[in-house]
Coordinates of C-alpha atoms in Angstrom, one line a residue:
X3 CA 0.0 0.0 0.0
X4 CA 1.4 3.4 -1.1
X5 CA 0.8 6.1 1.5
X6 CA 0.2 9.8 0.8
X7 CA 3.7 11.2 1.5
X8 CA 2.1 14.0 3.6
X9 CA 1.1 11.3 6.1
X10 CA 4.6 9.7 6.3
X11 CA 7.2 10.5 9.0
X12 CA 10.7 9.0 8.9
X13 CA 12.6 9.4 12.1
X14 CA 15.5 7.8 14.1
X15 CA 16.2 7.5 17.8
X16 CA 19.7 8.7 18.8
X17 CA 21.3 8.8 22.2
X18 CA 24.3 7.8 24.3
X19 CA 24.7 4.0 25.1
X20 CA 22.2 2.7 27.6
X21 CA 19.9 5.7 27.7
X22 CA 16.9 3.6 26.6
X23 CA 16.6 3.8 22.8
X24 CA 15.6 0.2 22.3
X25 CA 13.2 0.4 25.3
X26 CA 11.5 3.5 23.8
X27 CA 11.3 1.7 20.4
X28 CA 9.5 -1.3 22.2
X29 CA 7.0 1.1 23.8
X30 CA 6.3 2.9 20.5
X31 CA 5.6 -0.5 18.8
X32 CA 3.3 -1.6 21.7
X33 CA 1.3 1.6 22.0
X34 CA 0.8 1.9 18.3
X35 CA -0.6 -1.6 18.1
X36 CA 2.3 -2.9 15.9
X37 CA 2.8 -5.7 18.4
X38 CA 0.5 -7.2 21.1
X39 CA 1.2 -7.3 24.8
X40 CA 1.8 -11.0 24.3
X41 CA 4.5 -10.4 21.7
X42 CA 6.1 -7.6 23.8
X43 CA 9.5 -8.3 25.2
X44 CA 12.6 -6.2 26.0
X45 CA 14.9 -5.3 23.2
X46 CA 12.4 -6.5 20.6
X47 CA 14.4 -5.0 17.7
X48 CA 17.7 -6.4 18.9
X49 CA 17.4 -9.8 17.3
X50 CA 21.1 -10.7 17.3
X51 CA 22.3 -13.1 20.2
X52 CA 25.2 -10.8 20.9
X53 CA 23.0 -7.8 21.2
X54 CA 20.7 -9.5 23.7
X55 CA 23.6 -10.9 25.7
X56 CA 25.5 -7.6 26.0
X57 CA 22.3 -5.4 26.3
X58 CA 23.5 -3.1 23.5
X59 CA 22.4 -2.4 19.9
X60 CA 25.0 -3.3 17.3
X61 CA 22.9 -3.1 14.0
X62 CA 20.5 -0.3 13.2
X63 CA 16.9 -1.8 12.7
X64 CA 14.0 -0.3 10.8
X65 CA 10.3 -0.8 11.6
X66 CA 7.1 0.7 10.1
X67 CA 4.3 1.8 12.6
X68 CA 0.8 3.0 11.8
X69 CA -0.5 5.7 14.2
X70 CA -4.0 7.4 14.2
X71 CA -4.1 11.0 15.2
X72 CA -7.0 13.5 14.6
X73 CA -8.8 10.9 12.5
X74 CA -5.8 10.5 10.1
X75 CA -3.7 7.3 9.8
X76 CA 0.0 8.3 9.8
X77 CA 2.9 5.9 8.8
X78 CA 5.9 6.3 11.1
X79 CA 9.1 4.7 9.9
X80 CA 11.4 4.3 12.9
X81 CA 15.1 3.4 12.7
X82 CA 16.6 2.2 16.0
X83 CA 20.3 3.0 16.1
X84 CA 23.3 1.9 18.3
X85 CA 24.7 4.2 21.0
X86 CA 28.4 3.1 21.3
X87 CA 31.0 5.3 19.6
X88 CA 32.3 2.4 17.5
X89 CA 28.9 2.1 15.7
X90 CA 28.7 5.8 15.0
X91 CA 28.7 5.0 11.2
X92 CA 25.5 2.9 11.7
X93 CA 23.9 6.1 13.2
X94 CA 25.1 8.4 10.3
X95 CA 23.6 5.9 7.7
X96 CA 20.3 5.8 9.5
X97 CA 20.0 9.6 9.8
X98 CA 20.6 10.0 6.0
X99 CA 17.3 8.0 5.5
X100 CA 15.3 10.2 7.9
X101 CA 13.8 13.8 8.2
X102 CA 13.8 13.8 12.0
X103 CA 15.5 12.4 15.1
X104 CA 14.3 11.8 18.7
X105 CA 17.3 12.8 20.9
X106 CA 17.0 10.8 24.0
X107 CA 18.6 11.9 27.3
X108 CA 18.7 9.9 30.5
X109 CA 17.1 11.8 33.4
X110 CA 19.5 10.3 35.9
X111 CA 22.8 10.5 34.0
X112 CA 22.2 13.7 31.9
X113 CA 24.0 14.8 28.7
X114 CA 26.8 12.4 27.8
X115 CA 29.5 12.3 25.2
X116 CA 27.6 10.5 22.5
X117 CA 24.5 12.6 23.2
X118 CA 26.4 15.7 22.1
X119 CA 28.1 13.9 19.1
X120 CA 24.8 12.5 17.8
X121 CA 22.9 15.8 18.3
X122 CA 25.5 17.6 16.1
X123 CA 25.3 14.8 13.6
X124 CA 21.5 15.2 13.3
X125 CA 21.9 19.0 13.0
X126 CA 24.5 18.6 10.2
X127 CA 22.0 16.4 8.4
X128 CA 19.3 19.1 8.7
X129 CA 17.0 16.9 10.7
X130 CA 14.2 18.1 13.0
X131 CA 15.1 17.2 16.6
X132 CA 12.6 16.1 19.1
X133 CA 14.3 16.2 22.5
X134 CA 13.0 13.5 25.0
X135 CA 14.0 13.1 28.6
X136 CA 13.7 9.3 29.5
X137 CA 13.6 7.4 32.9
X138 CA 11.7 10.2 34.7
X139 CA 10.1 7.4 36.9
X140 CA 13.4 6.6 38.6
X141 CA 14.1 7.9 42.1
X142 CA 17.5 9.4 41.0
X143 CA 15.9 11.4 38.1
X144 CA 16.9 15.1 38.0
X145 CA 14.6 16.4 35.2
X146 CA 15.0 20.2 35.8
X147 CA 18.8 20.0 36.3
X148 CA 19.1 17.8 33.1
X149 CA 17.0 20.3 31.1
X150 CA 19.4 23.0 32.0
X151 CA 22.3 20.8 30.8
X152 CA 20.5 20.3 27.5
X153 CA 20.2 24.0 27.2
X154 CA 23.8 24.7 28.1
X155 CA 25.4 21.9 25.9
X156 CA 23.0 21.7 22.9
X157 CA 21.1 25.1 23.0
X158 CA 17.7 23.4 23.1
X159 CA 14.8 25.2 24.8
X160 CA 13.8 23.3 28.0
X161 CA 10.1 23.9 27.1
X162 CA 10.5 21.7 24.0
X163 CA 11.8 18.7 26.0
X164 CA 9.3 15.9 26.5
X165 CA 9.4 13.9 29.7
X166 CA 8.7 10.1 29.4
X167 CA 9.4 6.8 30.9
X168 CA 10.0 4.2 28.2
X169 CA 9.8 1.4 30.8
X170 CA 6.3 2.2 32.1
X171 CA 5.0 3.9 28.9
X172 CA 4.3 7.3 30.7
X173 CA 4.4 10.2 28.3
X174 CA 4.8 8.1 25.1
X175 CA 1.5 9.4 23.5
X176 CA 3.1 12.9 23.6
X177 CA 6.1 11.5 21.6
X178 CA 3.7 10.3 18.8
X179 CA 2.2 13.8 18.7
X180 CA 5.6 15.5 18.6
X181 CA 6.8 13.3 15.8
X182 CA 3.8 14.2 13.6
X183 CA 3.9 17.9 14.4
X184 CA 7.6 18.6 14.4
X185 CA 9.1 16.1 11.9
X186 CA 8.4 17.3 8.2
X187 CA 7.0 14.8 5.7
X188 CA 9.3 13.4 3.1
X189 CA 9.9 15.6 0.0
X190 CA 9.8 13.6 -3.2
X191 CA 8.0 13.3 -6.6
X192 CA 6.0 10.1 -7.1
X193 CA 5.8 10.8 -10.8
X194 CA 9.6 11.2 -11.3
X195 CA 12.0 8.3 -12.3
X196 CA 12.6 5.9 -9.3
X197 CA 15.4 6.8 -6.9
X198 CA 15.8 4.8 -3.7
X199 CA 18.7 4.9 -1.2
X200 CA 20.3 1.6 0.0
X201 CA 20.9 2.2 3.7
X202 CA 21.6 -1.4 4.7
X203 CA 21.7 -5.0 3.5
X204 CA 22.0 -8.6 4.7
X205 CA 22.7 -12.0 3.2
X206 CA 20.0 -14.7 3.4
X207 CA 20.8 -18.3 2.6
X208 CA 17.4 -18.7 0.8
X209 CA 16.7 -15.3 -0.8
X210 CA 20.3 -14.2 -1.5
X211 CA 21.1 -10.5 -0.9
X212 CA 18.3 -8.6 0.8
X213 CA 18.6 -4.8 0.4
X214 CA 17.1 -2.3 2.8
X215 CA 15.9 0.9 1.0
X216 CA 14.2 4.2 1.5
X217 CA 12.3 5.5 -1.6
X218 CA 13.1 9.1 -2.4
X219 CA 11.3 9.6 -5.8
X220 CA 9.0 7.4 -7.9
X221 CA 7.5 4.0 -7.0
X222 CA 9.3 0.6 -6.5
X223 CA 7.2 -2.4 -7.7
X224 CA 7.5 -6.2 -7.9
X225 CA 8.6 -7.3 -11.4
X226 CA 10.2 -4.0 -12.1
X227 CA 13.7 -3.8 -13.8
X228 CA 16.1 -1.8 -11.6
X229 CA 19.7 -0.6 -11.9
X230 CA 22.3 0.0 -9.3
X231 CA 23.7 3.4 -10.3
X232 CA 27.2 2.9 -8.9
X233 CA 27.7 -0.7 -9.9
X234 CA 25.8 -0.3 -13.2
X235 CA 24.2 -3.7 -12.9
X236 CA 20.5 -4.4 -13.8
X237 CA 18.2 -6.8 -11.9
X238 CA 14.5 -7.7 -11.7
X239 CA 12.7 -7.1 -8.4
X240 CA 11.4 -10.5 -7.1
X241 CA 10.1 -9.3 -3.7
X242 CA 9.3 -6.2 -1.7
X243 CA 8.2 -5.9 1.9
X244 CA 7.9 -3.7 5.0
X245 CA 9.2 -4.2 8.6
X246 CA 6.2 -4.5 10.9
X247 CA 8.4 -5.4 12.8
X248 CA 8.7 -8.8 11.1
X249 CA 9.4 -8.8 7.3
X250 CA 5.9 -8.5 5.7
X251 CA 5.6 -8.7 1.9
X252 CA 3.8 -6.0 -0.1
X253 CA 3.5 -5.1 -3.8
X254 CA 5.1 -1.6 -3.9
X255 CA 6.8 1.1 -2.0
X256 CA 6.1 4.8 -2.6
X257 CA 7.8 8.1 -1.8
X258 CA 9.2 8.3 1.7
X259 CA 8.5 4.6 2.5
X260 CA 11.1 2.3 4.0
X261 CA 11.3 -1.4 3.2
X262 CA 13.3 -4.3 1.8
X263 CA 13.9 -5.6 -1.7
X264 CA 15.0 -8.9 -3.1
X265 CA 16.2 -9.1 -6.8
X266 CA 17.9 -12.5 -7.3
X267 CA 21.2 -10.9 -6.2
X268 CA 23.6 -13.8 -5.7
X269 CA 26.9 -11.8 -5.7
X270 CA 27.8 -9.9 -2.6
X271 CA 29.8 -7.4 -4.7
X272 CA 26.7 -6.3 -6.6
X273 CA 25.4 -4.2 -3.6
X274 CA 27.0 -1.1 -2.2
X275 CA 25.7 0.7 0.9
X276 CA 24.8 4.3 -0.1
X277 CA 24.1 3.4 -3.7
X278 CA 21.0 4.6 -5.6
X279 CA 18.5 2.2 -7.2
X280 CA 16.7 3.5 -10.3
X281 CA 14.4 2.1 -12.9
X282 CA 15.1 0.6 -16.4
X283 CA 14.0 2.0 -18.9
X284 CA 13.9 5.7 -18.2
X285 CA 16.5 5.8 -15.3
X286 CA 17.2 8.9 -13.2
X287 CA 20.3 10.8 -14.3
X288 CA 21.5 12.1 -10.9
X289 CA 22.3 9.7 -8.0
X290 CA 21.5 10.4 -4.4
X291 CA 24.4 11.7 -2.3
X292 CA 24.8 8.4 -0.4
X293 CA 27.3 8.2 2.4
X294 CA 30.9 9.2 3.1
X295 CA 33.0 6.1 3.1
X296 CA 33.8 4.9 6.6
X297 CA 37.4 4.9 7.6
X298 CA 38.6 2.0 9.7
X299 CA 40.9 3.1 12.5
X300 CA 42.0 -0.2 14.1
X301 CA 43.5 -3.1 12.1
X302 CA 44.5 -6.6 13.0
X303 CA 45.2 -9.9 11.3
X304 CA 42.7 -12.7 11.5
X305 CA 44.0 -16.2 10.7
X306 CA 42.3 -19.6 10.7
X307 CA 43.5 -21.9 13.5
X308 CA 43.9 -24.6 10.7
X309 CA 44.8 -23.9 7.1
X310 CA 41.8 -26.0 5.9
X311 CA 39.5 -23.2 7.2
X312 CA 40.9 -20.4 5.0
X313 CA 38.1 -20.6 2.3
X314 CA 35.5 -20.8 5.1
X315 CA 36.9 -17.7 6.7
X316 CA 36.9 -15.8 3.3
X317 CA 33.2 -16.7 2.7
X318 CA 32.3 -15.6 6.3
X319 CA 34.1 -12.3 5.9
X320 CA 32.4 -11.6 2.6
X321 CA 28.9 -12.2 4.2
X322 CA 29.8 -10.0 7.2
X323 CA 31.2 -7.2 5.0
X324 CA 27.9 -7.1 3.2
X325 CA 26.0 -6.7 6.5
X326 CA 28.6 -4.3 8.0
X327 CA 30.0 -2.0 5.3
X328 CA 32.3 -0.3 7.8
X329 CA 34.3 -3.5 8.1
X330 CA 37.1 -4.1 5.5
X331 CA 39.5 -7.0 4.8
X332 CA 42.2 -8.0 2.4
X333 CA 44.3 -11.2 2.2
X334 CA 47.7 -11.3 3.8
X335 CA 50.3 -14.0 4.7
X336 CA 52.5 -14.3 7.8
X337 CA 55.6 -16.5 8.2
X338 CA 54.3 -17.4 11.7
X339 CA 50.6 -17.9 11.1
X340 CA 50.3 -18.8 7.4
X341 CA 47.5 -17.3 5.2
X342 CA 44.8 -15.0 6.6
X343 CA 43.3 -11.6 6.3
X344 CA 44.1 -8.0 7.4
X345 CA 40.9 -6.6 8.7
X346 CA 39.9 -3.0 9.5
X347 CA 37.5 -1.9 12.2
X348 CA 36.0 1.3 13.6
X349 CA 37.2 0.6 17.2
X350 CA 38.1 -2.1 19.7
X351 CA 34.5 -3.1 20.5
X352 CA 33.7 -3.3 16.8
X353 CA 36.7 -5.7 16.4
X354 CA 35.6 -7.8 19.4
X355 CA 32.0 -8.0 18.0
X356 CA 33.2 -9.0 14.5
X357 CA 35.5 -11.7 15.8
X358 CA 32.7 -13.2 18.0
X359 CA 30.2 -13.1 15.1
X360 CA 32.7 -14.9 12.8
X361 CA 33.3 -17.6 15.5
X362 CA 29.6 -18.1 16.3
X363 CA 27.8 -17.6 13.0
X364 CA 30.4 -19.5 10.9
X365 CA 31.8 -21.9 13.5
X366 CA 35.4 -20.8 12.9
X367 CA 38.4 -21.0 15.2
X368 CA 40.5 -17.9 14.8
X369 CA 43.9 -16.5 15.8
X370 CA 44.0 -12.7 16.1
X371 CA 47.2 -10.6 16.0
X372 CA 47.6 -7.5 18.1
X373 CA 45.6 -4.5 16.9
X374 CA 47.3 -1.4 15.5
X375 CA 46.3 1.9 13.7
X376 CA 47.1 3.2 10.2
X377 CA 50.3 5.3 10.0
X378 CA 51.3 7.8 7.3
X379 CA 54.9 7.7 6.2
X380 CA 56.7 10.2 4.0
X381 CA 59.7 8.6 2.3
X382 CA 62.9 10.3 1.4
X383 CA 61.8 9.9 -2.3
X384 CA 58.8 12.1 -1.5
X385 CA 56.2 9.3 -1.6
X386 CA 53.4 9.2 1.0
X387 CA 52.4 5.7 2.1
X388 CA 49.5 4.6 4.4
X389 CA 50.5 1.5 6.3
X390 CA 48.2 -0.6 8.5
X391 CA 50.6 -3.5 9.0
X392 CA 53.8 -2.8 11.0
X393 CA 55.7 -5.4 9.0
X394 CA 55.4 -3.2 5.9
X395 CA 57.1 -0.2 7.4
X396 CA 60.3 0.6 5.5
X397 CA 63.7 0.8 7.1
X398 CA 64.5 3.9 9.2
X399 CA 66.9 5.1 6.5
X400 CA 64.1 5.5 4.0
X401 CA 61.7 7.4 6.2
X402 CA 61.7 11.2 6.1
X403 CA 58.7 11.6 8.4
X404 CA 56.7 9.1 10.4
X405 CA 53.2 10.3 11.1
X406 CA 50.5 8.9 13.5
X407 CA 46.7 9.5 13.5
X408 CA 45.5 12.0 16.1
X409 CA 42.0 11.8 17.7
X410 CA 40.1 14.7 19.3
X411 CA 38.4 13.4 22.5
X412 CA 35.6 14.9 24.4
X413 CA 35.2 13.6 28.0
X414 CA 32.1 14.4 30.0
X415 CA 32.9 13.7 33.6
X416 CA 32.4 14.8 37.2
X417 CA 34.3 17.9 38.0
X418 CA 36.2 16.2 40.8
X419 CA 37.7 13.7 38.3
X420 CA 39.3 16.3 36.0
X421 CA 42.7 16.1 37.5
X422 CA 42.9 12.2 37.2
X423 CA 41.8 12.3 33.6
X424 CA 44.2 15.1 32.7
X425 CA 47.1 13.0 34.2
X426 CA 45.8 10.0 32.2
X427 CA 46.0 12.0 29.0
X428 CA 49.4 13.6 29.8
X429 CA 50.8 10.1 30.3
X430 CA 49.6 9.2 26.8
X431 CA 51.2 12.2 25.1
X432 CA 47.9 14.1 25.1
X433 CA 47.6 17.8 24.2
X434 CA 45.1 19.8 26.3
X435 CA 42.5 21.9 24.3
X436 CA 39.8 23.2 26.7
X437 CA 37.5 22.6 29.7
X438 CA 33.8 23.7 29.7
X439 CA 31.4 23.3 32.6
X440 CA 27.9 21.9 32.0
X441 CA 27.0 22.5 35.6
X442 CA 28.9 23.1 38.8
X443 CA 29.5 19.4 39.2
X444 CA 30.0 18.2 35.5
X445 CA 32.4 19.3 32.9
X446 CA 33.5 18.7 29.2
X447 CA 37.2 18.1 28.9
X448 CA 38.7 18.2 25.4
X449 CA 42.1 16.7 24.5
X450 CA 44.0 15.7 21.4
X451 CA 45.6 12.2 21.7
X452 CA 47.5 9.8 19.5
X453 CA 44.9 7.2 18.4
X454 CA 47.3 4.3 19.2
X455 CA 47.5 5.5 22.8
X456 CA 43.8 5.4 23.3
X457 CA 42.4 2.3 21.5
X458 CA 43.6 -0.3 24.0
X459 CA 42.5 0.6 27.5
X460 CA 41.7 4.3 27.8
X461 CA 38.0 3.7 28.1
X462 CA 38.5 1.2 30.9
X463 CA 40.9 3.6 32.7
X464 CA 38.4 6.4 32.3
X465 CA 35.6 4.4 33.9
X466 CA 37.9 3.4 36.8
X467 CA 39.1 7.0 37.4
X468 CA 35.6 8.5 37.3
X469 CA 33.9 5.6 39.2
X470 CA 31.8 4.8 36.1
X471 CA 30.4 8.3 35.6
X472 CA 32.8 9.4 32.8
X473 CA 32.0 9.1 29.1
X474 CA 34.0 9.8 26.0
X475 CA 33.5 10.4 22.3
X476 CA 36.2 10.8 19.7
X477 CA 36.9 11.6 16.1
X478 CA 40.1 11.2 14.1
X479 CA 41.2 14.7 12.9
X480 CA 44.4 13.9 10.9
X481 CA 48.0 12.8 11.1
X482 CA 50.9 14.4 13.0
X483 CA 54.7 13.6 12.8
X484 CA 56.1 11.8 15.9
X485 CA 59.2 10.1 17.1
X486 CA 58.0 6.6 16.2
X487 CA 59.8 3.4 15.4
X488 CA 59.0 -0.3 14.7
X489 CA 59.6 -2.7 17.5
X490 CA 60.4 -6.2 16.3
X491 CA 60.3 -9.4 18.3
X492 CA 62.8 -12.1 17.6
X493 CA 62.2 -15.7 18.9
X494 CA 65.2 -18.0 18.6
X495 CA 66.8 -15.5 16.2
X496 CA 63.8 -15.4 13.9
X497 CA 61.7 -12.3 13.5
X498 CA 58.1 -13.0 14.2
X499 CA 56.2 -10.7 11.9
X500 CA 52.8 -11.1 13.7
X501 CA 54.4 -9.6 16.9
X502 CA 55.8 -6.5 15.3
X503 CA 54.4 -3.2 16.7
X504 CA 54.9 0.5 16.4
X505 CA 55.9 2.4 19.5
X506 CA 57.1 5.9 20.5
X507 CA 60.9 6.0 20.8
X508 CA 60.7 7.3 24.3
X509 CA 58.7 4.3 25.4
X510 CA 60.5 1.7 23.3
X511 CA 62.9 0.4 26.0
X512 CA 60.1 0.0 28.6
X513 CA 57.7 -1.6 26.1
X514 CA 60.4 -3.9 24.7
X515 CA 61.5 -5.2 28.2
X516 CA 57.8 -5.7 29.2
X517 CA 57.0 -7.6 26.0
X518 CA 59.9 -10.1 26.1
X519 CA 59.2 -10.7 29.8
X520 CA 55.6 -11.3 29.1
X521 CA 56.4 -13.6 26.1
X522 CA 58.9 -15.6 28.3
X523 CA 56.0 -16.5 30.6
X524 CA 53.6 -17.4 27.6
X525 CA 55.9 -19.5 25.4
X526 CA 56.4 -23.1 26.6
X527 CA 59.9 -24.5 27.4
X528 CA 61.4 -26.5 24.6
X529 CA 64.2 -29.2 24.5
X530 CA 66.6 -26.3 23.7
X531 CA 67.3 -22.8 24.9
X532 CA 65.1 -20.1 23.4
X533 CA 66.2 -16.5 23.2
X534 CA 63.4 -13.8 23.0
X535 CA 64.7 -10.4 21.9
X536 CA 63.1 -7.0 21.2
X537 CA 64.9 -5.0 18.5
X538 CA 64.7 -1.6 16.8
X539 CA 66.3 -2.2 13.4
X540 CA 69.5 -4.1 14.1
X541 CA 69.8 -2.9 17.7
X542 CA 68.6 -5.3 20.3
X543 CA 67.1 -3.4 23.3
X544 CA 65.9 -6.2 25.5
X545 CA 66.4 -10.0 25.9
X546 CA 64.9 -12.8 27.9
X547 CA 66.0 -16.5 27.7
X548 CA 63.8 -19.6 28.2
X549 CA 66.0 -22.3 29.5
X550 CA 65.9 -25.7 28.0
X551 CA 64.2 -28.8 29.4
X552 CA 67.0 -30.9 30.7
X553 CA 67.3 -34.6 31.4
X554 CA 69.7 -35.7 34.2
X555 CA 72.1 -37.7 32.0
X556 CA 74.6 -38.2 34.9
X557 CA 72.0 -40.0 37.1
X558 CA 73.4 -43.4 36.1
X559 CA 76.9 -42.4 37.2
X560 CA 77.8 -43.2 40.7
X561 CA 81.3 -42.6 42.2
X562 CA 84.2 -43.1 39.8
X563 CA 86.0 -40.6 37.6
X564 CA 84.5 -37.1 37.1
X565 CA 85.6 -37.1 33.4
X566 CA 82.8 -39.6 32.6
X567 CA 80.2 -37.2 33.9
X568 CA 81.8 -34.3 32.0
X569 CA 81.8 -36.3 28.8
X570 CA 78.1 -37.1 29.2
X571 CA 77.3 -33.4 29.9
X572 CA 79.4 -32.2 26.8
X573 CA 77.5 -34.8 24.7
X574 CA 74.2 -33.4 25.9
X575 CA 75.3 -29.9 25.2
X576 CA 76.2 -30.7 21.6
X577 CA 72.8 -32.3 21.1
X578 CA 71.0 -29.2 22.5
X579 CA 73.2 -27.0 20.2
X580 CA 72.1 -29.1 17.1
X581 CA 68.5 -29.1 18.2
X582 CA 68.6 -25.3 18.6
X583 CA 69.7 -25.0 14.9
X584 CA 66.9 -27.1 13.5
X585 CA 64.2 -27.0 16.1
X586 CA 61.1 -24.7 15.7
X587 CA 59.4 -22.8 18.5
X588 CA 55.7 -23.2 19.1
X589 CA 54.0 -19.8 19.9
X590 CA 50.5 -19.9 21.4
X591 CA 47.6 -17.6 20.7
X592 CA 48.0 -16.1 24.3
X593 CA 51.6 -15.1 23.3
X594 CA 50.2 -13.1 20.3
X595 CA 47.6 -11.4 22.5
X596 CA 50.1 -10.5 25.2
X597 CA 51.4 -7.7 23.1
X598 CA 48.0 -6.1 23.7
X599 CA 48.7 -5.6 27.4
X600 CA 50.6 -2.3 27.8
X601 CA 50.9 -3.2 31.5
X602 CA 50.9 0.3 32.9
X603 CA 49.8 -0.5 36.4

């Protein structure tokens, strides 16, 4: 059924993590009659096992709701988005398919880092903002104080803020009214050539590639010939449907409507998120703006535990990359680990989620190398290279300038924790920018920090230092030259490429000593002596030795001449020497992960 565009509202819910987006989405579905009380359960739209286990949203989800106001039936298309900073790209994609956004703020915690970031993202997309204060039923709620924070940090009039409880349903009818009144209807021409934006997709074993679209102009029908404007491939539409919240088939989608399309797409490479679908014949000439390409900031190697799983891993990565376009991968080989893939992620949580999804959904056993960021290197020949794998860094003699990515961080934290966080940032080579006060007890602290110094454990240290009340948001702002070098690890004289890492020269000695000491405890003893060394270029800066397993060869000698014992010991020594030359050292997965631990206690 094609709705009159004037009666359609497309909106998203954006907020900081754990402020109640999914709970509010559940209430909107319940109170509009999209689901019955019997079907109602918490996190209804979070259908991935990992989302339900962790209590977070990982994938944005769309759902169509019918709502009757003033005798008119309105169609509300809701897109529930993640809150964690690593899934910021999911939020940006969702907002591009909407005309409005509900900005949700927790009445107990107040404005947080991602609240500010998502509000600015919505404003930059020219969206109408509906500010909503959630959890007003809680004893610790401070509605008046939080409304003042919203005014101070976001410039939103407290009179416009709606007070609701997504848990009990209090105030939710006012949200429906605000969406209809404040969010503009979609602008589009139903008689123009078809233009639909692909905002997400997934792979189904039975249907092939399923595309999630928002129609901007024209009408999309079953049996229609369509063209992907970026890929320039033609297909025939075999199925169309809406999310209510389950996938419900229909015959057509009109201007402003959101739904899914199947078109016998077998190849994952035929679909690109942000592409425009048009009709054949009579296609549109101008494509929709689409999305800015996401830039992975954290890279690591993923290798199958057994070589026989390499093809399975490639297939699993291709399926996952279709469902998560912010994730990238390319083949690579390692002397230590064999054939695998170099994968790019938006952050450490994103990396952890992808690895868990691969292991669960595809039943794979994986070995992961230590994460690192992308570096920019200016060579003496004047060439600029972007390197995401430390083993590809050229020799020091070829490097004119070694640049590292810099992130701008906004911390929102209690005022009494400012000193501890400033010390934390100074220890990580941070540059102070400014401090702003939201209220006498809460402040926004802004720093510039090397990305490599923050990706491992800064978030955990922040939570510890602020007793759980601190939050942070970051964006990568560019590259800056630094005193950096590649730290290599040699085991039994052989360089282990998977353990190479980039460090600041001032921290190289401490990091090298810590690494070899850690590896000594992780690598099992062998029949021969194993030397573990940390080196910068040809200069060894730290060494630990794993002593050989020894058999008491003199046990059978009792009394008699000492020369007999010496002869047996010399013979054993020669054997150990030969074994050292031909023996190979087994390195466990724990040893590879130990380079993660910076160990700053």
